Coordinates of C-alpha atoms in Angstrom, one line a residue:
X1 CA 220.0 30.1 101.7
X2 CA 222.1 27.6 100.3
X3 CA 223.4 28.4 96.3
X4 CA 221.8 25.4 94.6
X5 CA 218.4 26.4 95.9
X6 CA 219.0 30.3 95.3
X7 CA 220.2 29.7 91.7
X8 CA 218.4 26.3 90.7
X9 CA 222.3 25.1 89.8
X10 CA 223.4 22.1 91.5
X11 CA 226.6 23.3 93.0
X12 CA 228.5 20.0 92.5
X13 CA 228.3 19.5 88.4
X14 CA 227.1 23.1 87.9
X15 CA 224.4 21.8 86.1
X16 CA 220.6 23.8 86.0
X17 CA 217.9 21.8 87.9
X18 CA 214.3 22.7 88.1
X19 CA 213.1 24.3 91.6
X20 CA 210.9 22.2 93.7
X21 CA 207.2 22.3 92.4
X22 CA 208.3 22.9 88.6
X23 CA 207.9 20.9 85.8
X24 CA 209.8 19.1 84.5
X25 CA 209.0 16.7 81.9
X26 CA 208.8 16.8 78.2
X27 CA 209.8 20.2 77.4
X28 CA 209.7 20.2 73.7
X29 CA 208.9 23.1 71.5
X30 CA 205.6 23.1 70.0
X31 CA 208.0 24.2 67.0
X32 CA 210.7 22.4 67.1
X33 CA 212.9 24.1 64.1
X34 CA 214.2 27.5 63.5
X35 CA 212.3 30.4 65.0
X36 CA 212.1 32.3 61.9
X37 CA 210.7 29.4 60.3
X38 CA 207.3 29.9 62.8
X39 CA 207.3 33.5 60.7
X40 CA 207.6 32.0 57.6
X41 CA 204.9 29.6 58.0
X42 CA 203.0 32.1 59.6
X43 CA 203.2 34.1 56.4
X44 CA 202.3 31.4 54.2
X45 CA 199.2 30.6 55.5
X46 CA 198.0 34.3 55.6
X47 CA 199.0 34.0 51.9
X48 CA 197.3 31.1 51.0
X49 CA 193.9 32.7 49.7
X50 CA 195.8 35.1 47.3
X51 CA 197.8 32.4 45.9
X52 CA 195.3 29.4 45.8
X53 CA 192.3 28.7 43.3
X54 CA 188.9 28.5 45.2
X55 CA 188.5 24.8 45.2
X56 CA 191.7 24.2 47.0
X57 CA 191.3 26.9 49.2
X58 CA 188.0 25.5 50.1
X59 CA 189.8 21.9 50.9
X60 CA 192.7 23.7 52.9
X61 CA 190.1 25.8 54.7
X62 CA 188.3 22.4 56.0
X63 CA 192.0 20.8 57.0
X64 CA 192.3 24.2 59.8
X65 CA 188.2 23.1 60.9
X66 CA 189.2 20.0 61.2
X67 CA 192.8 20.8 63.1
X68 CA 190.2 22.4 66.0
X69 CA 188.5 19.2 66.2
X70 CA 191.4 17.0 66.8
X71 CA 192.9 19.7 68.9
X72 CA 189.8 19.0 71.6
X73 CA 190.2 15.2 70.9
X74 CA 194.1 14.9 71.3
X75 CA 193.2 16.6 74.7
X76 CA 191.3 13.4 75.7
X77 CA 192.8 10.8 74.1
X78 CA 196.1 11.8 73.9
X79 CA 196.7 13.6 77.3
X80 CA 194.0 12.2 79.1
X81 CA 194.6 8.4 77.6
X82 CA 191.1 8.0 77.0
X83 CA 189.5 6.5 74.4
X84 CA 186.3 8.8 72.3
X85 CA 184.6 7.5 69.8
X86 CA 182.0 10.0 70.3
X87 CA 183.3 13.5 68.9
X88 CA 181.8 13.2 65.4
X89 CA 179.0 13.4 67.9
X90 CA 179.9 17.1 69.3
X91 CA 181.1 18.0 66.0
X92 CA 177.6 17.6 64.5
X93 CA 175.5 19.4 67.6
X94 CA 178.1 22.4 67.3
X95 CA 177.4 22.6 63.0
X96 CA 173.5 22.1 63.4
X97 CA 173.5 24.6 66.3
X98 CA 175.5 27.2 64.0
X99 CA 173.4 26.5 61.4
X100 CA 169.7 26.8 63.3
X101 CA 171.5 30.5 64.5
X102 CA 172.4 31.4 61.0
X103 CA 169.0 30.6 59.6
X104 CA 167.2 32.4 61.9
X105 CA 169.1 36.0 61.0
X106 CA 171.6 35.6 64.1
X107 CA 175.1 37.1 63.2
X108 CA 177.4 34.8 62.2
X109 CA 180.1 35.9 64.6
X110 CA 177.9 34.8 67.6
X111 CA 176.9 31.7 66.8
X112 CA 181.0 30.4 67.1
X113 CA 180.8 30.9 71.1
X114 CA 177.2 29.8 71.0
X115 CA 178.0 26.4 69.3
X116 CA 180.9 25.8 71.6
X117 CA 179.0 26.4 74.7
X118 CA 176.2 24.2 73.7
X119 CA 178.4 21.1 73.0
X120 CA 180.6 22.2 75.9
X121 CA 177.4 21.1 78.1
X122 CA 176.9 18.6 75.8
X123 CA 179.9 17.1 77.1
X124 CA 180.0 18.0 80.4
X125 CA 176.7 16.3 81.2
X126 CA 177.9 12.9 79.3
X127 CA 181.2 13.4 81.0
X128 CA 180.4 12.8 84.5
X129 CA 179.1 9.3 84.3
X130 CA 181.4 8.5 81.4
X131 CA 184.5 8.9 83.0
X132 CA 183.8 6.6 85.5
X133 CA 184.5 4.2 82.9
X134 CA 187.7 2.9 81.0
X135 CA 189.6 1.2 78.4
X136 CA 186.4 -0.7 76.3
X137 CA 183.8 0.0 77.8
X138 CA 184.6 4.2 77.9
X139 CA 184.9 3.3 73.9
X140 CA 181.4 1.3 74.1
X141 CA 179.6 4.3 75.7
X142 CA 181.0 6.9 73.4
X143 CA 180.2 5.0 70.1
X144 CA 176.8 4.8 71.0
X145 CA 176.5 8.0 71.6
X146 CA 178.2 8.5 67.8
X147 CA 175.7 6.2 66.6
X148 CA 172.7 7.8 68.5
X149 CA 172.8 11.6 67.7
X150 CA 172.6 11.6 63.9
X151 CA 169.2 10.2 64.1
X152 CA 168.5 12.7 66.8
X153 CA 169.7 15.6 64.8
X154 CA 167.9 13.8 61.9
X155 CA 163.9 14.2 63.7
X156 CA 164.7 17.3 65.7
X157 CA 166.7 19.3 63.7
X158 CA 165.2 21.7 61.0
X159 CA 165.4 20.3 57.5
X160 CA 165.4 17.1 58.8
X161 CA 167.0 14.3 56.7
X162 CA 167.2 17.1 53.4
X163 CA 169.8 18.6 55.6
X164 CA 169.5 22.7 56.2
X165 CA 171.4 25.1 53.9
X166 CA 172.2 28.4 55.6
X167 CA 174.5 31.6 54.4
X168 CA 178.5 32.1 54.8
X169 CA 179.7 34.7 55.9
X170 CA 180.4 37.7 53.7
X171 CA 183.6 39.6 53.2
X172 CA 183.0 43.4 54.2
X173 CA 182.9 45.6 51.0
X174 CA 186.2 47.5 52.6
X175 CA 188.5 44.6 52.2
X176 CA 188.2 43.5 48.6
X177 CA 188.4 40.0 49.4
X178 CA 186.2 37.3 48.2
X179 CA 183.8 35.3 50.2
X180 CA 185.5 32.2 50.2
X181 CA 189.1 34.3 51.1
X182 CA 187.1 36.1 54.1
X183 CA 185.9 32.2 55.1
X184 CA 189.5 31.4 55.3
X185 CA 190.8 34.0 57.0
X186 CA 188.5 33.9 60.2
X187 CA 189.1 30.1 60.3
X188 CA 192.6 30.8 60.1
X189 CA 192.2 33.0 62.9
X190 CA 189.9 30.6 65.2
X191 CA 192.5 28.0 64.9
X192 CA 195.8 30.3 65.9
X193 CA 193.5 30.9 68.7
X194 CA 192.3 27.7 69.5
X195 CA 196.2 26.1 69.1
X196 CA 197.5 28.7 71.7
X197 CA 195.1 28.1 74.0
X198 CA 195.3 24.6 74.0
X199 CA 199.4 25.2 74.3
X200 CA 198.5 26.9 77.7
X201 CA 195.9 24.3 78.6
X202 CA 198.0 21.4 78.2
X203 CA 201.3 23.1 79.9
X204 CA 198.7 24.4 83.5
X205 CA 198.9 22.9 86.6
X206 CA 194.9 20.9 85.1
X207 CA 197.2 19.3 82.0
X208 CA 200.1 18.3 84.1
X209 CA 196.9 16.8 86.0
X210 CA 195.4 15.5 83.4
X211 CA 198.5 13.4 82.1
X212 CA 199.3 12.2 86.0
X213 CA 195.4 10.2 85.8
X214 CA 197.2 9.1 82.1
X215 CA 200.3 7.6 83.6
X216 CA 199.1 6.4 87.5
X217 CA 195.5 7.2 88.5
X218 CA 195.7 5.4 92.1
X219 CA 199.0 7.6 92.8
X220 CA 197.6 10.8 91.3
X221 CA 194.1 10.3 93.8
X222 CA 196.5 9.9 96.6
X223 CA 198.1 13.2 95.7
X224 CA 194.7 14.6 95.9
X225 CA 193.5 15.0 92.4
X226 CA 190.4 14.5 92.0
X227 CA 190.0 11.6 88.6
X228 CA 186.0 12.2 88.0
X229 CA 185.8 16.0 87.7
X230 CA 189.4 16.2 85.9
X231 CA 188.4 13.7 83.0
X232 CA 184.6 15.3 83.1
X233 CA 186.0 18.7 82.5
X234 CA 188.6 17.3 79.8
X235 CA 185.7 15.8 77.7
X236 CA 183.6 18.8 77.9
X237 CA 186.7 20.4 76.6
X238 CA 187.1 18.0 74.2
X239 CA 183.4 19.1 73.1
X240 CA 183.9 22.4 73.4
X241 CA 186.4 22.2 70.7
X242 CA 184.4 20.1 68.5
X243 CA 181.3 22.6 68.6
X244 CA 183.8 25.6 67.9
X245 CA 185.1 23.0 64.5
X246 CA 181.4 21.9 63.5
X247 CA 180.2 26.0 63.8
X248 CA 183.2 26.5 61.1
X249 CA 182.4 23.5 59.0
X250 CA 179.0 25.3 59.1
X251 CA 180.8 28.8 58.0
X252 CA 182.8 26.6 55.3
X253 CA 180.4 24.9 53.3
X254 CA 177.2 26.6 54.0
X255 CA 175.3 23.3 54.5
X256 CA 174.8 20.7 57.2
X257 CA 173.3 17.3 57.0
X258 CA 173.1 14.4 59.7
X259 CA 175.0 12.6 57.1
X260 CA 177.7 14.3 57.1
X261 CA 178.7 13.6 61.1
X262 CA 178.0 9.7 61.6
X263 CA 180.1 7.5 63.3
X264 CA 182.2 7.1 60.6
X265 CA 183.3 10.7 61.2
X266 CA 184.0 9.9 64.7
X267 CA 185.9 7.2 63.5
X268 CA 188.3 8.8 60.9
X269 CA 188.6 12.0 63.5
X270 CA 190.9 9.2 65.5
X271 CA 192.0 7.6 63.2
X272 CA 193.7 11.5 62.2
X273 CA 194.9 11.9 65.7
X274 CA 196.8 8.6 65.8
X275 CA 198.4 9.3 62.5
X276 CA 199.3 12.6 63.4
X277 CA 200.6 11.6 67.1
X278 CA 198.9 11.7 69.7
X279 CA 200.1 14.0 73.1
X280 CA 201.3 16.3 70.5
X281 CA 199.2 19.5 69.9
X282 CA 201.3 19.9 66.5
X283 CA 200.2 16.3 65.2
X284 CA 196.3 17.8 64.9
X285 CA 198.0 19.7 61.9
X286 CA 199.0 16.1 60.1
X287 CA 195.7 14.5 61.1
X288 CA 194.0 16.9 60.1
X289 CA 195.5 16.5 56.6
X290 CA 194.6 13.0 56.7
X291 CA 191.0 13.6 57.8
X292 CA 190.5 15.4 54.8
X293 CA 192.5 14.2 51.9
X294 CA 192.5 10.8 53.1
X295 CA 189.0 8.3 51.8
X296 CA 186.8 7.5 54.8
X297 CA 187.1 4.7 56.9
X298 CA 188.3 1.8 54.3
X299 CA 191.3 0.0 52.7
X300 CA 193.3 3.4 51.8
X301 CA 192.9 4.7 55.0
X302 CA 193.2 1.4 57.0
X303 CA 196.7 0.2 55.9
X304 CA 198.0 3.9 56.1
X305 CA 196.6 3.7 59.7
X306 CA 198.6 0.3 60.1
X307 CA 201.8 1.6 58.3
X308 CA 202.2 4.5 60.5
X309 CA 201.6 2.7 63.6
X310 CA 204.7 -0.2 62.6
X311 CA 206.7 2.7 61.4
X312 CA 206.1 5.6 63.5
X313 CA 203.6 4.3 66.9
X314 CA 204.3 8.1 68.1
X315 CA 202.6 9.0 64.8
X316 CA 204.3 11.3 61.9
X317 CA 205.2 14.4 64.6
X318 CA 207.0 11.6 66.6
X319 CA 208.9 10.0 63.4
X320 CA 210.0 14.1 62.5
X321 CA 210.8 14.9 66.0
X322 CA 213.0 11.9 66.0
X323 CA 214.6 12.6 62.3
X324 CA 217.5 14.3 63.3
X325 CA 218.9 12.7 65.7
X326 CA 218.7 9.5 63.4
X327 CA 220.6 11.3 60.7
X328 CA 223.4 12.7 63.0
X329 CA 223.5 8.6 64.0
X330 CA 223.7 8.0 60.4
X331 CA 226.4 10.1 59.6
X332 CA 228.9 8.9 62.4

């Protein structure tokens, strides 16, 4: 066995090369600055109810439901290269199927994979005949679907168009925390989860997949991939992670209406990805930011859209990830 393929170094420059079969494309950190830095933002957030008045903490709160939700979208449209304008949708079926559980005297714990699973089928069964679409008329499809469910939710749902108030969850007696620091903390703790696992989703032999149909679908068929069941399992996902977000928007603010997930939703949920940088499992963290501090669907939020894209069209996590290389340019 030769030594370059024994010790993956090419033995004319010495440099490391990938074995056959491996990766080897964008190998960026998911953070890329100082390790101990991870620790330290790590600690701050697990700080942030003990520091933080219960407004704000009720507004930071909804920015980590929110980062789920673009997490499961950036899987689509960013990896996959597909256009949804349909997630608002999933968002909504996962809060109102949290919400029916709560009120009937289900623990709240299992109504978070109960609401995933739901618009996980959700999405598979509008995924297969979706995916056989593309570019507008994939977009078509999935805004009507935005545009069709709140009315849906709206007849079917308990409460109907008075919306359906239900409890949050309680912070045991033993910890001493308040409700709203408890709320915080298990969201906190669904989205580490949530952020990991898309990490390893995005990095398997599926997500390399799933960015090949991105860049050359005809090639990546030839290779045997299969386009319709990879897409069909990356929107239902997609879903999945949207009914995991709407179930903690339920936990959050202890109240769902159909209102509250229109298309609009759908609409700004994008509009956060883009900002944020799409491909990037860190830019959900920006655009989710933006989702919530950020007016809906308007001027405001239209020119910041449009001043991102002329400055930034990777979004803000592209613009940082660039930054220092532009300053060591600067200073020579």
């Amino acid at each position: 066995m030769s030594a370059g393929v024994s010790t993956g170094h090419d033995p004319g420059t010495g440099h490391r090369r990938p074995a056959v079969g491996q990766y080897a494309g964008d190998r960026r950190r998911a953070w890329p600055y100082p390790r101990w830095s991870l620790g330290v933002a790590v600690a701050g957030a697990v700080s942030v109810p003990f520091l933080v008045p219960p407004y704000p903490l009720h507004q930071v709160t909804l920015v980590l439901v929110y980062v789920v939700a673009l997490l499961g979208l950036d899987l689509v449209a960013g990896h996959g290269g597909l256009i949804s304008l349909g997630h608002g949708a999933f968002f909504g079926v996962g809060a109102y199927a949290a919400a029916i559980l709560l009120s009937s005297g289900v623990p709240y714990p299992v109504t978070l994979p109960v609401a995933g699973l739901v618009a996980y089928g959700l999405g598979h069964a509008f995924g297969r005949p979706a995916v056989r679409l593309s570019g507008v008329y994939l977009a078509v499809v999935t805004f009507a679907v935005a545009v069709a469910v709140p009315p849906l939710i709206r007849r079917l749902a308990p409460g109907g168009a008075m919306g359906l108030p239900v409890r949050t969850p309680a912070a045991p007696s033993f910890t001493g925390l308040a409700d709203d620091q408890w709320v915080y903390l298990l969201v906190l703790a669904v989205a580490a989860a949530a952020f990991t696992l898309m990490r390893s989703v995005v990095r398997s032999s599926w997500g390399r997949a799933l960015v090949a149909l991105r860049g050359d679908a005809g090639a990546a068929e030839l290779l045997g991939m299969r386009p319709a069941a990879i897409r069909a399992h990356a929107f239902a996902c997609s879903a999945l992670y949207a009914g995991l977000a709407g179930c903690l928007f339920t936990w959050t603010t202890g109240f769902v209406a159909a209102e509250s997930f229109t298309v609009t939703l759908s609409i700004t949920l994008l509009a956060g990805i883009v900002i944020g940088g799409l491909g990037t499992v860190s830019g959900a963290v920006i655009g989710a930011v933006v989702v919530t501090f950020l007016p809906a669907p308007g001027l405001v939020s239209g020119l910041a859209l449009i001043l991102v894209l002329a400055v930034a069209p990777s979004g803000v996590t592209g613009l940082v990830r660039r930054a220092p290389a532009f300053l060591r340019k600067d200073r020579r």
